[in-house]
Amino acid sequence: MTRIRQVIRHMKEVDMGFDRTQLPVPTSTFFLTPSGPLSGRYLPFEIEDDLEDAEEFEANLPSNPLVWRPTDEPTPSRWYPGRTKGHARGTIIHPLTRKGITWASTYEWNLACMLCASKDIAKVEDQPSAVPVVQEDGTTKHTIDYRATMAATKTEIVVAVRPTWLLDKDGLPYTIDSINRHSLAGFADEAIILTEREITTDRGWNARTILRALKCSNVDHNNRLRDYASKFDGTVWVRSLFSPFEHESEAMNALWCLIYEGHLVPSRPDLKLIDAPYVRFNHSIN
């Protein structure tokens, strides 16, 4: 955040009656207490049905046998090239599938975070297998950046990421149109292009904050904030929801988790939450 934006945020907070410069300097370190593991996951221990004396075998097992499964490695069809001065590369973890998702540019980073931070998307695949593209001089192959599977409808959308000033450099609009006309069978339901107009820095910042909060999600804190926020109608300032908590960090982490769950809806999702710190409770979710 630039100094000018810091000053503007401070002025807005003072108008609302909050002055962060008057907060006491912490004298100790406070750690969040997540309800589950920070990485990987525990899965039920599978027992073969054809074992002899299976009932006796199950009776001697713990009441809830679990097995630890670490975070899955990313499996793109091709790995991103080495990092350079002008380009960034990296990997994030999908909170539902607990699998690594690679990205090879700032735009891909923002989009990968946006996809993983949406509960409406059940699965995200990076660099799925190449598909044929019909050209005037023959057929070539193109590798799409991401494929997203919707949680409710199981619809699969493949997304090509490119800034607007580079769209015509390699004929990407024609490539996506060709995929939609000839190569969707068994691959996806639709192919689209997303640019910096949809993949904004503010949306990416909100998504990354959600992913960080999910790592330290605490069920008790989330339920406490949800029960308190349900008493409000209309848009409220986020800090007005922190009263039930002794530590602000617990409330803020729970706030982001509830945004992911859909219980809290930001008033301006196109802006960073710190720049438009207002939310409303979604009473349509039970």
C-alpha positions as a Python dict, from the first residue, in 0.01 Angstrom:
ca = {
    (1, 'M'): (0, 0, 0),
    (2, 'T'): (135, 342, -96),
    (3, 'R'): (176, 616, 164),
    (4, 'I'): (-104, 821, 8),
    (5, 'R'): (-347, 530, 37),
    (6, 'Q'): (-234, 471, 396),
    (7, 'V'): (-319, 832, 479),
    (8, 'I'): (-658, 803, 309),
    (9, 'R'): (-738, 484, 499),
    (10, 'H'): (-634, 648, 828),
    (11, 'M'): (-859, 949, 757),
    (12, 'K'): (-1156, 720, 685),
    (13, 'E'): (-1100, 524, 1005),
    (14, 'V'): (-1073, 841, 1216),
    (15, 'D'): (-1405, 961, 1072),
    (16, 'M'): (-1557, 633, 1192),
    (17, 'G'): (-1414, 675, 1541),
    (18, 'F'): (-1116, 439, 1515),
    (19, 'D'): (-756, 556, 1542),
    (20, 'R'): (-502, 278, 1493),
    (21, 'T'): (-220, 504, 1607),
    (22, 'Q'): (-365, 490, 1959),
    (23, 'L'): (-351, 112, 1980),
    (24, 'P'): (-113, -16, 2249),
    (25, 'V'): (212, -164, 2128),
    (26, 'P'): (194, -545, 2172),
    (27, 'T'): (430, -687, 2431),
    (28, 'S'): (385, -1053, 2337),
    (29, 'T'): (322, -1265, 2030),
    (30, 'F'): (-27, -1403, 1973),
    (31, 'F'): (-82, -1708, 1752),
    (32, 'L'): (-403, -1815, 1581),
    (33, 'T'): (-536, -2160, 1669),
    (34, 'P'): (-660, -2344, 1358),
    (35, 'S'): (-908, -2626, 1401),
    (36, 'G'): (-736, -2849, 1147),
    (37, 'P'): (-394, -2912, 994),
    (38, 'L'): (-224, -2629, 807),
    (39, 'S'): (-126, -2856, 517),
    (40, 'G'): (-240, -3191, 390),
    (41, 'R'): (-545, -3359, 536),
    (42, 'Y'): (-667, -3660, 731),
    (43, 'L'): (-872, -3914, 536),
    (44, 'P'): (-1072, -4215, 661),
    (45, 'F'): (-870, -4534, 675),
    (46, 'E'): (-999, -4767, 403),
    (47, 'I'): (-1066, -5128, 500),
    (48, 'E'): (-1099, -5404, 242),
    (49, 'D'): (-1437, -5574, 248),
    (50, 'D'): (-1307, -5917, 148),
    (51, 'L'): (-1088, -5965, 456),
    (52, 'E'): (-1158, -6269, 670),
    (53, 'D'): (-1299, -6181, 1010),
    (54, 'A'): (-1350, -5821, 893),
    (55, 'E'): (-1589, -5748, 1179),
    (56, 'E'): (-1333, -5860, 1437),
    (57, 'F'): (-1064, -5656, 1258),
    (58, 'E'): (-1279, -5342, 1261),
    (59, 'A'): (-1370, -5396, 1627),
    (60, 'N'): (-1002, -5374, 1726),
    (61, 'L'): (-946, -5047, 1539),
    (62, 'P'): (-991, -4699, 1691),
    (63, 'S'): (-1340, -4553, 1668),
    (64, 'N'): (-1237, -4311, 1392),
    (65, 'P'): (-925, -4442, 1212),
    (66, 'L'): (-763, -4175, 994),
    (67, 'V'): (-465, -4169, 765),
    (68, 'W'): (-254, -3862, 689),
    (69, 'R'): (-228, -3750, 327),
    (70, 'P'): (17, -3470, 247),
    (71, 'T'): (-49, -3190, 0),
    (72, 'D'): (-62, -3323, -356),
    (73, 'E'): (201, -3205, -600),
    (74, 'P'): (82, -2996, -897),
    (75, 'T'): (37, -3195, -1218),
    (76, 'P'): (37, -2950, -1510),
    (77, 'S'): (82, -3089, -1860),
    (78, 'R'): (390, -2868, -1888),
    (79, 'W'): (590, -2687, -1622),
    (80, 'Y'): (639, -2313, -1631),
    (81, 'P'): (979, -2184, -1752),
    (82, 'G'): (1247, -2062, -1515),
    (83, 'R'): (1199, -1735, -1333),
    (84, 'T'): (1342, -1419, -1490),
    (85, 'K'): (1375, -1057, -1378),
    (86, 'G'): (1052, -959, -1551),
    (87, 'H'): (839, -1263, -1474),
    (88, 'A'): (734, -1443, -1157),
    (89, 'R'): (656, -1812, -1109),
    (90, 'G'): (511, -2001, -818),
    (91, 'T'): (258, -2244, -669),
    (92, 'I'): (-46, -2204, -443),
    (93, 'I'): (-258, -2466, -266),
    (94, 'H'): (-626, -2523, -338),
    (95, 'P'): (-803, -2530, 3),
    (96, 'L'): (-1057, -2797, -99),
    (97, 'T'): (-850, -3045, -299),
    (98, 'R'): (-525, -2969, -108),
    (99, 'K'): (-333, -2978, -434),
    (100, 'G'): (-71, -2744, -572),
    (101, 'I'): (-168, -2505, -855),
    (102, 'T'): (111, -2346, -1059),
    (103, 'W'): (116, -1997, -1209),
    (104, 'A'): (360, -1830, -1448),
    (105, 'S'): (265, -1461, -1443),
    (106, 'T'): (111, -1202, -1213),
    (107, 'Y'): (-220, -1231, -1398),
    (108, 'E'): (-218, -1610, -1364),
    (109, 'W'): (-129, -1571, -994),
    (110, 'N'): (-427, -1343, -933),
    (111, 'L'): (-663, -1568, -1129),
    (112, 'A'): (-542, -1887, -959),
    (113, 'C'): (-603, -1725, -620),
    (114, 'M'): (-948, -1602, -729),
    (115, 'L'): (-1047, -1950, -848),
    (116, 'C'): (-916, -2125, -537),
    (117, 'A'): (-1078, -1867, -306),
    (118, 'S'): (-1425, -1928, -453),
    (119, 'K'): (-1638, -2196, -287),
    (120, 'D'): (-1845, -2219, -607),
    (121, 'I'): (-1548, -2382, -781),
    (122, 'A'): (-1481, -2739, -674),
    (123, 'K'): (-1171, -2812, -881),
    (124, 'V'): (-896, -2610, -1048),
    (125, 'E'): (-654, -2763, -1300),
    (126, 'D'): (-346, -2579, -1420),
    (127, 'Q'): (-217, -2626, -1774),
    (128, 'P'): (-451, -2912, -1879),
    (129, 'S'): (-355, -3120, -2181),
    (130, 'A'): (-314, -2938, -2512),
    (131, 'V'): (-607, -2936, -2755),
    (132, 'P'): (-607, -2906, -3136),
    (133, 'V'): (-660, -2568, -3297),
    (134, 'V'): (-770, -2558, -3662),
    (135, 'Q'): (-562, -2305, -3854),
    (136, 'E'): (-578, -2206, -4220),
    (137, 'D'): (-242, -2372, -4283),
    (138, 'G'): (-310, -2683, -4073),
    (139, 'T'): (-386, -2796, -3719),
    (140, 'T'): (-175, -2691, -3423),
    (141, 'K'): (-209, -2750, -3050),
    (142, 'H'): (-266, -2501, -2771),
    (143, 'T'): (-237, -2539, -2393),
    (144, 'I'): (-499, -2354, -2189),
    (145, 'D'): (-391, -2190, -1863),
    (146, 'Y'): (-667, -2315, -1629),
    (147, 'R'): (-971, -2541, -1622),
    (148, 'A'): (-1228, -2479, -1348),
    (149, 'T'): (-1511, -2714, -1250),
    (150, 'M'): (-1819, -2556, -1094),
    (151, 'A'): (-1932, -2714, -767),
    (152, 'A'): (-2308, -2706, -828),
    (153, 'T'): (-2343, -2781, -1200),
    (154, 'K'): (-2009, -2960, -1268),
    (155, 'T'): (-1969, -2729, -1567),
    (156, 'E'): (-1608, -2709, -1687),
    (157, 'I'): (-1471, -2375, -1805),
    (158, 'V'): (-1123, -2338, -1955),
    (159, 'V'): (-960, -1998, -1924),
    (160, 'A'): (-683, -1835, -2126),
    (161, 'V'): (-509, -1548, -1942),
    (162, 'R'): (-368, -1259, -2140),
    (163, 'P'): (-349, -878, -2101),
    (164, 'T'): (-550, -685, -2356),
    (165, 'W'): (-245, -537, -2530),
    (166, 'L'): (-113, -887, -2609),
    (167, 'L'): (-436, -1048, -2730),
    (168, 'D'): (-361, -1008, -3099),
    (169, 'K'): (8, -1088, -3072),
    (170, 'D'): (-44, -1463, -3117),
    (171, 'G'): (-405, -1462, -3234),
    (172, 'L'): (-551, -1579, -2904),
    (173, 'P'): (-913, -1471, -2984),
    (174, 'Y'): (-905, -1690, -3295),
    (175, 'T'): (-753, -1977, -3095),
    (176, 'I'): (-1028, -1967, -2831),
    (177, 'D'): (-1296, -1938, -3098),
    (178, 'S'): (-1151, -2242, -3275),
    (179, 'I'): (-1150, -2442, -2950),
    (180, 'N'): (-1514, -2349, -2888),
    (181, 'R'): (-1611, -2460, -3240),
    (182, 'H'): (-1404, -2775, -3280),
    (183, 'S'): (-1226, -2899, -2965),
    (184, 'L'): (-1462, -2884, -2665),
    (185, 'A'): (-1575, -3247, -2676),
    (186, 'G'): (-1433, -3431, -2375),
    (187, 'F'): (-1231, -3124, -2276),
    (188, 'A'): (-1463, -2853, -2140),
    (189, 'D'): (-1804, -2689, -2181),
    (190, 'E'): (-1672, -2348, -2282),
    (191, 'A'): (-1345, -2165, -2344),
    (192, 'I'): (-1303, -1799, -2249),
    (193, 'I'): (-1038, -1527, -2226),
    (194, 'L'): (-981, -1322, -1911),
    (195, 'T'): (-772, -1005, -1911),
    (196, 'E'): (-661, -746, -1656),
    (197, 'R'): (-1013, -602, -1674),
    (198, 'E'): (-1151, -906, -1489),
    (199, 'I'): (-833, -1023, -1312),
    (200, 'T'): (-769, -709, -1110),
    (201, 'T'): (-502, -659, -846),
    (202, 'D'): (-765, -578, -580),
    (203, 'R'): (-960, -898, -646),
    (204, 'G'): (-638, -1097, -636),
    (205, 'W'): (-543, -935, -303),
    (206, 'N'): (-879, -1026, -151),
    (207, 'A'): (-847, -1383, -278),
    (208, 'R'): (-496, -1428, -135),
    (209, 'T'): (-615, -1297, 201),
    (210, 'I'): (-899, -1552, 199),
    (211, 'L'): (-655, -1835, 125),
    (212, 'R'): (-428, -1726, 413),
    (213, 'A'): (-728, -1710, 648),
    (214, 'L'): (-846, -2058, 551),
    (215, 'K'): (-513, -2203, 662),
    (216, 'C'): (-587, -2088, 1018),
    (217, 'S'): (-964, -2136, 1012),
    (218, 'N'): (-1113, -2199, 1358),
    (219, 'V'): (-1465, -2342, 1369),
    (220, 'D'): (-1550, -2188, 1708),
    (221, 'H'): (-1435, -1841, 1601),
    (222, 'N'): (-1623, -1865, 1270),
    (223, 'N'): (-1945, -1973, 1443),
    (224, 'R'): (-1914, -1696, 1703),
    (225, 'L'): (-1872, -1426, 1440),
    (226, 'R'): (-2150, -1572, 1223),
    (227, 'D'): (-2397, -1576, 1513),
    (228, 'Y'): (-2311, -1216, 1602),
    (229, 'A'): (-2318, -1089, 1243),
    (230, 'S'): (-2659, -1250, 1182),
    (231, 'K'): (-2811, -990, 1418),
    (232, 'F'): (-2734, -711, 1170),
    (233, 'D'): (-2941, -610, 869),
    (234, 'G'): (-2789, -417, 585),
    (235, 'T'): (-2430, -306, 539),
    (236, 'V'): (-2208, -270, 846),
    (237, 'W'): (-1852, -162, 915),
    (238, 'V'): (-1633, -470, 964),
    (239, 'R'): (-1494, -349, 1296),
    (240, 'S'): (-1844, -331, 1440),
    (241, 'L'): (-1847, -712, 1423),
    (242, 'F'): (-1537, -760, 1640),
    (243, 'S'): (-1702, -699, 1978),
    (244, 'P'): (-1734, -1068, 2081),
    (245, 'F'): (-1358, -1123, 2042),
    (246, 'E'): (-1075, -1039, 2275),
    (247, 'H'): (-816, -1057, 1998),
    (248, 'E'): (-880, -866, 1677),
    (249, 'S'): (-675, -1114, 1473),
    (250, 'E'): (-920, -1395, 1556),
    (251, 'A'): (-1214, -1183, 1443),
    (252, 'M'): (-1043, -1071, 1123),
    (253, 'N'): (-945, -1426, 1032),
    (254, 'A'): (-1301, -1545, 1097),
    (255, 'L'): (-1432, -1255, 885),
    (256, 'W'): (-1239, -1374, 580),
    (257, 'C'): (-1347, -1735, 638),
    (258, 'L'): (-1713, -1625, 646),
    (259, 'I'): (-1662, -1430, 324),
    (260, 'Y'): (-1534, -1752, 166),
    (261, 'E'): (-1835, -1944, 303),
    (262, 'G'): (-2071, -1680, 164),
    (263, 'H'): (-2218, -1578, 500),
    (264, 'L'): (-2063, -1231, 468),
    (265, 'V'): (-2071, -1038, 140),
    (266, 'P'): (-1839, -739, 82),
    (267, 'S'): (-2016, -424, -30),
    (268, 'R'): (-1748, -361, -295),
    (269, 'P'): (-1592, -693, -401),
    (270, 'D'): (-1407, -510, -677),
    (271, 'L'): (-1200, -324, -415),
    (272, 'K'): (-966, -442, -142),
    (273, 'L'): (-1160, -492, 178),
    (274, 'I'): (-929, -250, 361),
    (275, 'D'): (-1029, 22, 112),
    (276, 'A'): (-1404, -52, 139),
    (277, 'P'): (-1442, -217, 483),
    (278, 'Y'): (-1816, -283, 471),
    (279, 'V'): (-1999, -616, 458),
    (280, 'R'): (-2354, -745, 488),
    (281, 'F'): (-2478, -1070, 633),
    (282, 'N'): (-2628, -1313, 382),
    (283, 'H'): (-2950, -1418, 554),
    (284, 'S'): (-3044, -1647, 263),
    (285, 'I'): (-2786, -1904, 380),
    (286, 'N'): (-2900, -2118, 671),
}
